[in-house]
Every structure is written in C-alpha cells, then in structure tokens.
Tab-separated table of C-alpha atoms in Angstrom:
chain	number	residue	atom	x	y	z
A	1	MET	CA	3.640	146.182	234.750
A	2	THR	CA	0.047	146.328	234.234
A	3	ASP	CA	-1.969	143.597	232.212
A	4	LYS	CA	-4.264	145.913	229.985
A	5	SER	CA	-6.534	142.829	228.920
A	6	LYS	CA	-7.695	142.202	232.649
A	7	GLY	CA	-6.720	145.399	234.373
A	8	ARG	CA	-4.463	143.875	236.907
A	9	LYS	CA	-0.871	143.432	237.613
A	10	ASP	CA	0.771	140.447	235.719
A	11	PRO	CA	2.268	138.075	238.291
A	12	ALA	CA	4.952	136.833	235.987
A	13	ALA	CA	6.240	140.383	235.775
A	14	GLU	CA	6.032	141.041	239.325
A	15	SER	CA	8.157	137.814	239.993
A	16	ALA	CA	10.727	138.870	237.091
A	17	GLU	CA	11.003	142.427	238.646
A	18	GLY	CA	11.581	140.684	242.144
A	19	GLN	CA	14.202	138.523	240.905
A	20	GLY	CA	16.085	141.264	238.942
A	21	VAL	CA	15.054	139.865	235.341
A	22	ASN	CA	15.646	142.465	232.688
A	23	HIS	CA	12.476	144.391	231.098
A	24	PHE	CA	12.988	142.358	227.874
A	25	ASP	CA	12.092	139.013	229.854
A	26	ALA	CA	9.051	140.760	231.462
A	27	TRP	CA	8.010	142.166	228.128
A	28	LEU	CA	8.462	138.483	226.650
A	29	ALA	CA	6.245	137.100	229.014
A	30	ASP	CA	3.560	139.661	228.809
A	31	ALA	CA	3.548	139.266	225.063
A	32	LYS	CA	3.013	135.557	225.271
A	33	LYS	CA	0.234	136.002	227.714
A	34	LYS	CA	-1.562	138.307	225.390
A	35	GLY	CA	-0.982	136.124	222.325
A	36	ASP	CA	-2.097	133.031	223.835
A	37	PRO	CA	-5.209	131.816	222.079
A	38	GLY	CA	-6.599	130.195	224.928
A	39	ASP	CA	-7.234	133.345	226.649
A	40	LYS	CA	-10.890	134.476	225.683
A	41	THR	CA	-10.938	137.587	227.619
A	42	PRO	CA	-11.473	140.510	225.306
A	43	ALA	CA	-9.061	143.303	225.727
A	44	LYS	CA	-10.098	146.508	226.780
A	45	PRO	CA	-9.541	149.337	224.320
A	46	GLU	CA	-7.298	152.166	225.485
A	47	ALA	CA	-6.076	155.315	223.838
A	48	ALA	CA	-5.418	154.305	220.242
A	49	GLU	CA	-3.108	155.987	218.221
A	50	LEU	CA	-3.434	156.210	214.491
A	51	GLY	CA	-6.422	153.602	214.387
A	52	GLY	CA	-4.466	151.139	216.592
A	53	ASP	CA	-3.911	150.202	220.233
A	54	ASP	CA	-0.738	150.771	222.284
A	55	ARG	CA	0.726	147.555	221.682
A	56	SER	CA	3.038	146.589	218.661
A	57	PRO	CA	1.222	145.968	215.599
A	58	TRP	CA	2.530	142.398	215.195
A	59	LEU	CA	1.284	141.559	218.752
A	60	GLY	CA	-2.133	142.696	218.191
A	61	ASP	CA	-5.130	140.612	218.886
A	62	GLU	CA	-6.609	140.615	215.396
A	63	LYS	CA	-4.384	138.532	213.088
A	64	PRO	CA	-4.883	138.045	209.330
A	65	LYS	CA	-6.220	134.769	208.180
A	66	ASP	CA	-4.382	132.362	205.812
A	67	ALA	CA	-5.247	131.692	202.233
A	68	ALA	CA	-6.873	128.392	203.241
A	69	GLY	CA	-9.290	130.458	205.732
A	70	GLY	CA	-7.517	128.367	208.840
A	71	GLU	CA	-6.662	129.662	212.261
A	72	GLU	CA	-4.843	132.658	212.909
A	73	GLN	CA	-0.786	132.565	212.293
A	74	LYS	CA	1.002	132.399	215.494
A	75	PRO	CA	3.840	134.852	216.168
A	76	TRP	CA	7.523	133.633	216.145
A	77	PHE	CA	7.748	133.139	219.836
A	78	LEU	CA	4.584	130.572	219.839
A	79	ARG	CA	5.609	128.678	216.815
A	80	GLU	CA	6.634	125.127	217.440
A	81	GLU	CA	8.253	124.547	214.149
A	82	PRO	CA	10.479	126.727	212.070
A	83	ARG	CA	8.881	128.651	209.262
A	84	LYS	CA	9.623	126.860	206.004
A	85	PRO	CA	11.099	128.608	203.028
A	86	SER	CA	8.798	129.807	200.299
A	87	TYR	CA	10.557	127.566	197.895
A	88	ALA	CA	12.387	124.264	198.190
A	89	ARG	CA	15.268	123.565	195.731
A	90	PRO	CA	15.181	119.967	194.610
A	91	PRO	CA	18.240	117.853	195.414
A	92	ASP	CA	20.971	117.377	192.656
A	93	PRO	CA	20.259	114.214	190.855
A	94	ASP	CA	22.637	111.284	190.840
A	95	ARG	CA	24.627	110.903	187.654
A	96	GLU	CA	27.639	109.188	186.034
A	97	LEU	CA	31.286	110.359	186.612
A	98	THR	CA	31.701	113.415	184.562
A	99	PRO	CA	35.171	115.420	184.015
A	100	HIS	CA	35.486	118.825	185.271
A	101	TYR	CA	37.740	121.764	184.962
A	102	GLY	CA	40.177	122.078	187.853
A	103	ASP	CA	42.509	124.532	188.998
A	104	LYS	CA	46.272	123.408	188.630
A	105	GLU	CA	48.304	123.486	191.578
A	106	VAL	CA	51.669	122.039	192.248
A	107	VAL	CA	52.385	121.167	195.966
A	108	PHE	CA	55.639	120.085	197.645
A	109	PHE	CA	54.915	117.323	200.102
A	110	ASP	CA	56.738	115.589	202.846
A	111	ASN	CA	58.043	118.820	204.282
A	112	ARG	CA	59.733	119.566	201.086
A	113	ARG	CA	60.012	123.170	199.618
A	114	ALA	CA	60.713	125.005	196.411
A	115	PRO	CA	64.408	125.355	195.305
A	116	ARG	CA	66.196	128.273	195.879
A	117	VAL	CA	68.941	130.101	194.131
A	118	LEU	CA	72.256	130.767	196.344
A	119	ILE	CA	74.817	133.190	195.340
A	120	THR	CA	78.557	133.332	196.308
A	121	PRO	CA	79.781	136.699	197.255
A	122	ASN	CA	82.178	137.041	194.195
A	123	ALA	CA	79.268	136.319	191.744
A	124	TYR	CA	77.016	138.679	193.597
A	125	LYS	CA	79.629	141.573	193.494
A	126	ARG	CA	80.154	141.188	189.946
A	127	MET	CA	76.584	141.065	189.019
A	128	CYS	CA	76.145	144.226	191.231
A	129	LEU	CA	78.811	145.935	189.099
A	130	TYR	CA	77.384	144.779	185.853
A	131	VAL	CA	74.028	146.417	186.615
A	132	GLU	CA	75.646	149.443	187.998
A	133	LEU	CA	77.829	150.234	185.116
A	134	ALA	CA	75.400	149.353	182.324
A	135	GLU	CA	73.435	152.116	180.995
A	136	LYS	CA	72.118	149.674	178.424
A	137	GLU	CA	70.593	146.149	178.706
A	138	VAL	CA	73.511	143.828	179.147
A	139	GLY	CA	73.593	140.029	179.693
A	140	TRP	CA	76.081	137.526	181.197
A	141	LEU	CA	76.300	133.708	182.015
A	142	GLY	CA	77.226	131.941	184.971
A	143	THR	CA	78.086	128.495	186.455
A	144	VAL	CA	75.735	126.724	188.632
A	145	VAL	CA	75.945	123.737	190.833
A	146	MET	CA	72.684	121.873	192.175
A	147	THR	CA	73.240	121.200	195.991
A	148	ARG	CA	72.051	118.063	197.842
A	149	ASN	CA	68.829	119.930	199.152
A	150	GLY	CA	67.887	120.553	195.500
A	151	ASP	CA	69.049	124.397	195.737
A	152	PHE	CA	71.149	125.978	192.666
A	153	LEU	CA	74.384	127.614	193.668
A	154	ILE	CA	75.708	130.328	191.247
A	155	ASP	CA	79.557	130.601	191.927
A	156	HIS	CA	81.005	132.286	188.917
A	157	THR	CA	79.901	134.789	186.283
A	158	TYR	CA	81.148	135.681	182.776
A	159	LEU	CA	80.473	138.842	180.869
A	160	LEU	CA	79.677	138.097	177.283
A	161	GLU	CA	81.171	139.994	174.126
A	162	GLN	CA	77.735	141.692	173.041
A	163	GLU	CA	76.095	144.512	171.233
A	164	VAL	CA	73.488	146.187	173.748
A	165	THR	CA	70.552	148.538	173.515
A	166	ALA	CA	68.468	150.532	175.860
A	167	THR	CA	65.425	148.072	175.736
A	168	GLU	CA	66.630	144.816	174.544
A	169	THR	CA	69.547	142.283	175.071
A	170	GLU	CA	69.843	138.887	173.193
A	171	LEU	CA	71.905	135.946	174.135
A	172	SER	CA	74.163	136.005	170.884
A	173	ALA	CA	75.627	132.630	169.582
A	174	GLU	CA	78.874	134.703	168.721
A	175	GLY	CA	79.363	135.755	172.376
A	176	GLN	CA	78.705	132.115	173.538
A	177	ALA	CA	81.056	130.590	171.207
A	178	LYS	CA	83.863	133.235	172.417
A	179	LEU	CA	83.062	132.397	175.843
A	180	VAL	CA	83.481	128.548	175.632
A	181	GLU	CA	86.534	128.994	173.541
A	182	ASP	CA	88.141	131.054	176.291
A	183	LEU	CA	87.175	128.587	178.912
A	184	LEU	CA	88.246	125.500	176.994
A	185	LYS	CA	91.791	127.025	176.849
A	186	LYS	CA	92.044	126.302	180.624
A	187	GLY	CA	92.096	122.714	179.928
A	188	GLU	CA	89.975	120.056	182.217
A	189	PRO	CA	88.763	122.753	184.695
A	190	GLY	CA	87.520	125.046	181.789
A	191	PHE	CA	85.664	122.033	180.145
A	192	GLU	CA	84.012	121.430	183.573
A	193	GLU	CA	83.096	125.037	183.583
A	194	VAL	CA	81.518	124.924	180.058
A	195	ASN	CA	79.369	121.902	181.178
A	196	ARG	CA	78.236	124.154	184.264
A	197	LEU	CA	76.938	127.098	182.143
A	198	ARG	CA	73.392	127.020	183.414
A	199	PHE	CA	72.546	130.666	184.446
A	200	TRP	CA	71.822	133.412	182.082
A	201	GLY	CA	71.413	136.933	183.881
A	202	HIS	CA	70.703	140.237	182.195
A	203	SER	CA	69.723	143.720	183.355
A	204	HIS	CA	66.592	145.772	182.300
A	205	VAL	CA	68.206	148.874	183.647
A	206	ARG	CA	65.490	150.852	185.262
A	207	MET	CA	62.534	148.933	183.921
A	208	GLY	CA	60.782	145.988	185.688
A	209	THR	CA	61.934	142.694	185.929
A	210	SER	CA	59.128	140.808	184.161
A	211	PRO	CA	60.482	138.839	181.175
A	212	SER	CA	60.080	139.761	177.766
A	213	GLY	CA	59.285	137.892	174.574
A	214	THR	CA	62.887	137.695	173.796
A	215	ASP	CA	63.690	136.282	177.302
A	216	GLU	CA	61.216	133.662	176.840
A	217	SER	CA	62.380	132.512	173.330
A	218	THR	CA	66.128	132.161	174.672
A	219	MET	CA	64.906	129.955	177.671
A	220	LYS	CA	63.104	127.951	174.826
A	221	ARG	CA	66.351	127.762	173.030
A	222	PHE	CA	68.184	125.906	176.169
A	223	TYR	CA	65.102	123.584	176.071
A	224	GLU	CA	65.512	122.598	172.539
A	225	GLU	CA	69.315	122.066	173.191
A	226	GLY	CA	68.393	119.267	175.662
A	227	LEU	CA	69.384	120.837	178.734
A	228	PRO	CA	67.546	119.218	181.722
A	229	TRP	CA	67.403	122.525	183.963
A	230	TYR	CA	68.327	126.284	183.770
A	231	VAL	CA	68.265	129.267	185.851
A	232	ARG	CA	67.510	132.911	184.579
A	233	GLY	CA	67.941	136.211	186.454
A	234	ILE	CA	66.601	139.557	185.604
A	235	PHE	CA	67.702	142.682	187.482
A	236	ASN	CA	67.485	146.313	187.413
A	237	LYS	CA	69.087	149.338	188.979
A	238	LYS	CA	66.381	149.752	191.592
A	239	GLY	CA	67.649	146.679	193.560
A	240	ARG	CA	65.376	144.073	192.493
A	241	ALA	CA	66.426	140.687	191.265
A	242	GLU	CA	64.065	138.104	189.797
A	243	PHE	CA	65.259	134.547	189.485
A	244	CYS	CA	63.128	131.685	187.632
A	245	ILE	CA	64.254	128.054	187.762
A	246	PHE	CA	63.364	125.947	184.612
A	247	LEU	CA	63.055	122.093	185.324
A	248	TYR	CA	62.950	120.989	181.797
A	249	GLU	CA	62.618	117.419	182.396
A	250	GLN	CA	59.684	117.701	184.590
A	251	GLY	CA	58.057	120.544	182.551
A	252	LEU	CA	58.006	122.701	185.400
A	253	ARG	CA	59.004	126.443	185.609
A	254	ILE	CA	59.046	128.091	189.216
A	255	ASN	CA	58.744	131.908	189.073
A	256	ASP	CA	60.474	134.482	191.511
A	257	VAL	CA	62.068	131.908	193.690
A	258	ASP	CA	63.806	133.018	196.935
A	259	TRP	CA	67.428	133.718	196.622
A	260	PHE	CA	70.262	134.545	199.130
A	261	VAL	CA	73.989	135.226	199.235
A	262	VAL	CA	75.887	132.565	201.207
A	263	ASP	CA	79.708	131.528	201.893
A	264	PRO	CA	80.357	128.620	200.369
A	265	ALA	CA	83.116	127.877	203.046
A	266	THR	CA	81.095	128.383	206.020
A	267	GLY	CA	77.520	128.035	204.805
A	268	ASN	CA	76.376	131.157	206.559
A	269	THR	CA	74.148	133.420	204.855
A	270	LEU	CA	75.348	136.935	204.217
A	271	LEU	CA	72.151	138.628	202.611
A	272	GLU	CA	68.642	137.663	202.475
A	273	TYR	CA	65.130	139.341	202.172
A	274	GLU	CA	63.723	141.064	205.077
A	275	ARG	CA	61.419	138.840	207.230
A	276	PRO	CA	58.025	139.963	208.324
A	277	SER	CA	57.527	140.960	212.073
A	278	LEU	CA	55.642	138.965	214.554
A	279	PHE	CA	52.489	140.777	213.562
A	280	GLY	CA	52.406	139.774	210.111
A	281	GLY	CA	53.812	142.815	208.666
A	282	THR	CA	57.117	144.237	207.591
A	283	ARG	CA	58.649	146.664	209.889
A	284	LYS	CA	57.121	150.322	210.694
A	285	ARG	CA	57.617	152.544	207.811
A	286	TRP	CA	55.891	155.535	209.236
A	287	LYS	CA	56.907	158.198	211.864
A	288	LYS	CA	55.279	161.236	213.617
A	289	VAL	CA	56.309	164.587	212.355
A	290	PRO	CA	55.221	168.014	214.236
A	291	LYS	CA	52.120	169.692	212.696
A	292	PRO	CA	53.156	172.669	210.436
A	293	GLU	CA	51.414	175.928	210.785
A	294	PRO	CA	49.374	177.055	207.827
A	295	LYS	CA	51.126	179.442	205.433
A	296	GLU	CA	50.547	183.036	205.152
A	297	GLY	CA	47.031	183.859	203.649
A	298	GLU	CA	46.132	180.069	204.043
A	299	ASP	CA	42.958	179.283	205.855
A	300	LYS	CA	43.530	177.287	208.890
A	301	GLU	CA	40.336	175.000	208.743
A	302	THR	CA	41.220	174.284	205.010
A	303	HIS	CA	44.806	173.550	205.871
A	304	GLU	CA	43.848	170.940	208.286
A	305	ARG	CA	41.142	169.395	206.204
A	306	ILE	CA	43.419	169.062	203.107
A	307	TRP	CA	46.359	167.527	204.910
A	308	GLY	CA	44.160	165.511	207.313
A	309	TRP	CA	46.259	166.465	210.416
A	310	ARG	CA	45.587	164.923	213.811
A	311	ASP	CA	46.144	166.327	217.190
A	312	ASN	CA	49.416	168.114	216.768
A	313	TYR	CA	51.564	165.526	214.622
A	314	ALA	CA	51.060	163.773	211.256
A	315	LEU	CA	52.338	160.304	209.946
A	316	VAL	CA	54.624	160.318	207.062
A	317	GLU	CA	56.329	157.437	205.412
A	318	VAL	CA	60.124	156.979	206.027
A	319	GLU	CA	62.515	154.978	204.048
A	320	GLN	CA	64.147	151.919	205.479
A	321	GLU	CA	67.516	152.599	206.930
A	322	LYS	CA	69.984	150.869	204.805
A	323	LYS	CA	71.774	148.214	206.437
A	324	PRO	CA	75.552	148.212	206.009
A	325	ALA	CA	76.671	145.306	203.735
A	326	PRO	CA	78.724	142.594	205.289
A	327	ALA	CA	82.580	142.801	204.833
A	328	GLU	CA	82.625	139.837	202.509
A	329	LEU	CA	80.277	141.757	200.070
A	330	ALA	CA	82.166	145.074	200.171
A	331	ILE	CA	83.331	145.857	196.538
A	332	ASP	CA	86.910	147.166	196.383
A	333	ASP	CA	88.624	149.492	193.800
A	334	ALA	CA	90.553	146.570	192.232
A	335	LEU	CA	87.387	144.553	191.486
A	336	ARG	CA	85.676	147.504	190.100
A	337	ALA	CA	88.520	148.483	188.120
A	338	GLU	CA	88.871	145.002	186.606
A	339	VAL	CA	84.987	144.652	185.649
A	340	LYS	CA	85.031	148.177	184.152
A	341	ALA	CA	87.955	147.197	181.732
A	342	GLU	CA	86.193	143.895	180.879
A	343	PHE	CA	82.985	146.114	180.318
A	344	GLU	CA	84.634	148.357	178.157
A	345	LEU	CA	86.117	145.551	175.998
A	346	LYS	CA	83.323	143.246	175.575
A	347	VAL	CA	80.118	145.490	175.628
A	348	LYS	CA	79.366	147.704	172.433
A	349	GLU	CA	76.485	149.769	171.729
A	350	ARG	CA	74.308	148.704	168.854
A	351	LYS	CA	74.202	151.521	166.121
A	352	PHE	CA	71.107	152.174	164.271
A	353	PHE	CA	70.823	153.797	160.677
A	354	SER	CA	68.060	156.128	159.730
A	355	LEU	CA	65.381	155.228	157.772
A	356	TRP	CA	66.335	157.689	154.793
A	357	ASP	CA	69.894	155.938	154.628
A	358	THR	CA	68.264	152.458	154.677
A	359	LEU	CA	66.016	153.243	151.652
A	360	PHE	CA	68.474	155.443	149.628
A	361	GLY	CA	71.913	155.502	150.924
A	362	SER	CA	74.305	158.132	151.863
A	363	GLY	CA	77.559	156.585	151.181
A	364	ASP	CA	80.047	157.082	148.396
A	365	ASP	CA	79.403	153.637	147.062
A	366	ASP	CA	75.603	154.317	146.888
A	367	LYS	CA	76.480	157.387	144.876
A	368	ALA	CA	78.593	155.540	142.453
A	369	LYS	CA	75.635	152.923	142.017
A	370	LYS	CA	73.185	155.515	140.938
A	371	LYS	CA	75.607	156.891	138.435
A	372	GLY	CA	76.090	153.313	136.976
A	373	GLU	CA	79.938	153.205	138.010
A	374	ALA	CA	81.449	150.538	139.885
A	375	PRO	CA	81.912	151.161	143.652
A	376	ALA	CA	85.367	152.398	144.571
A	377	SER	CA	87.175	149.820	146.637
A	378	THR	CA	91.001	148.966	146.771
A	379	ASP	CA	90.782	146.620	149.999
A	380	SER	CA	91.351	143.091	148.951
A	381	SER	CA	89.764	142.084	152.251
A	382	SER	CA	86.348	143.709	151.644
A	383	ASP	CA	83.493	141.347	150.379
A	384	THR	CA	82.844	141.592	146.579
A	385	GLY	CA	80.941	138.970	145.024
A	386	GLY	CA	78.141	136.396	145.693
A	387	ASP	CA	80.702	133.823	147.311
A	388	ALA	CA	81.903	136.387	149.905
A	389	ALA	CA	78.356	137.583	150.820
A	390	LYS	CA	77.451	133.936	151.392
A	391	ASN	CA	80.502	133.497	153.549
A	392	ALA	CA	79.816	136.530	155.573
A	393	ALA	CA	76.275	135.394	156.319
A	394	ALA	CA	77.141	132.065	157.520
A	395	PRO	CA	76.801	131.723	161.386
A	396	THR	CA	79.834	131.036	163.149
A	397	GLY	CA	78.304	129.312	166.171
A	398	PRO	CA	75.267	127.148	167.160
A	399	GLU	CA	71.816	128.391	165.444
A	400	ASP	CA	70.185	131.314	167.531
A	401	PRO	CA	66.595	130.749	167.968
A	402	ALA	CA	66.123	134.596	167.927
A	403	ASP	CA	66.892	134.485	164.232
A	404	LYS	CA	64.254	132.051	163.342
A	405	PRO	CA	61.109	133.096	161.831
A	406	GLY	CA	58.352	134.324	164.216
A	407	SER	CA	60.818	135.133	167.084
A	408	LYS	CA	61.065	138.479	168.724
C-alpha cells in the first residue's frame, strides 16, 4: 500500500500484509495516519474525480469547522469520547405514590393449576348422542362431584322436557321441576342427585360454542340461587365442546377449561386433547402430491405460476387420521335406542305463528268475536274467565330469570 501523502510504502501496511492481516485493518491504519492532526506534511494532489481526491470524502484533509470556530472535528476512529445526542431527556421527577391502571391477571401459585372437567364414559356417550340426534338447540343437566384435586367430575346427565328452536335454548323452570320430581321418587339417592345438579350443557348445532346472551343470563340465575359453583358446557356437531367453570363464591369464571374422559374405576384417561409435538406444533398436516400436468389448452407457465408448484410435487393439507375410539366409549345399539326414545318423548319443537295470525287471528273463535257472538266452546276444561287465565299464567316452578324484564 502506497502512502500518497509522502510517496512511500506505509510500514504499518507492510507489517500487516506480512502477518496476514486483512485489508480492512491495513486500510484503517492508513486512514488513521492520514487523519492524524500531528502530520503537517501536505498531501500531494492526485487524479481528482468530481472535484475531490481518490480518498473517501469523510476522510479528506479538509474538515468543516464547528459552529464555534474551534478545531476540526475528528473522525469516529479518532474520537476519545462517544458523540453525545443532540438532545438530552431530563430525568423523571420524584413524586408521591399515585394509583395506576394495571392489567388484571389471576395466577395459580405453588405448582397449582386451573381446575379441569372430567367426564365419565356413560355421561360422555349420552352427550354425544344428544348432539348427534338434535337438529335444534337442546339442553340437559348433569350431576357433578368436586374431586380432591379441585377438578369437576360429570358422572350422569339428564335430558329435560323442553321446547327447542334452531337458534335458542332456554333452561325452563318447568323442565327442571319435572326432573327434580322424577329424581325425588328414588328416595335418598335421588335427593343426593338433586343436590349435585351443577352442570348445564346444551348444543349449538353447527354454530360456534361462544355463549349467547341467554346462556349468560342462565348462569346469573344460578348465582342468584346461592349456588357456590357451577359448570357449563356448549357443544356443536363439529366436534367442539367448550366448558366454563363458575366459582361464584370467589367471583371467578374460568373459560374454556381442559376436559378429559376418564374411567372412574381405574382413573385412566380414555380421551384427551392432542398434545403438541416436541417441535412446538401439532402433527404434520401436509403431504406431497405429484405435480399434475396442465390441462389441454392451458399455458404451462401460467399453470405453474398460479398453483405455485415446486420441482415435481406440491404440498397439500390432509385431514388427521381419526383414531379409533376406546372400547369403553363405543355407543351400542341399546343405548342409542334408549336415548332416541327419550329424545322423542321430551324434546318438542317450538311452533311460531305468523304475524297475520297474531294481529288478526284465523280461528273460528276469532271470527265469532268479530261478529259479536260468543266463542263456541263446549269443553268444560277450557280456560274461560279471568280466574282461569290467571291460573294458567301462574308459574309452576321457581322463577325463570329469562322472563324478567331486560332478559333475552
């Protein structure tokens, strides 16, 4: 490397080349020597390009003066102190303690975890049949036991007498009262089952499992009844089941908790969620397929650009292979026939009348009223008169919060 300011070889560069130092170190040593203010030897002008010399513009001999007219600014490799920022932010002043808005979070400590929902095989199979047979939204109750670990075990389910629609299901007071009446006929065991009715499940058919306004008002009803806790489950035909645990005494609600199907006799887990792989994701859902040939009349380049084929194969998503259900969870014909008969007996579809019939009526009684005649009725059991209407409107069970003003 030639020192252009003195017309001789740079000793530092020669030693660097001899020791195998890279070109950048040699260039840096040469640049430092050129920028040394102690070197007063004027540089020899060489072939200048665009009004400058062959050196980098920021390494030139002429440096701009600072605003105060002091000595020249040194390049970065000659500065002893780092450059200070153009502005300095003053430190925050000390002040008294002031409340702030914080993110609310509930954390389980001492190696504890959130409670889970455990389901017995019998309850699981019945709920699967409820969802499978129901083309409308249908609900049911179940008995729950709290385990020593704080989990909630659903061991029995009971289908309620109800009227269903395609988009709504309500936990009617009449259906609950009829179920309690049937359970109390068993004596002491039935009384214990009534006290353990702490699970409400219902199907959303093919919609999502997010709770509706009616679902939320129903859970508020259990809180007003003074229950310490309750479990809610929302299901659909797409295989999703979402459980929520309401801890009323603690004022907590745990959404979308883990749930498993367990054998109460052995404690073995029969059905659980798919655990992630060691690489942090679920199992592979892609496979290679041979590259198809373009159709007749289709441009090959356009075909490859649209479909994004690579090499001679393509990646397509594949469905997970359905694992065979354990023998304990197989639904036999006897259970299916039993649940189907119970379904036909207790579940009725709610009938809706047209707006024209509601406003103007279409029956013989309405026509008689329009003519000023008394409605023709020979049935002594029909409700005629104000007292009979009041008796028909009186509820037969506990008050339903869905009938309160403002409830939906």
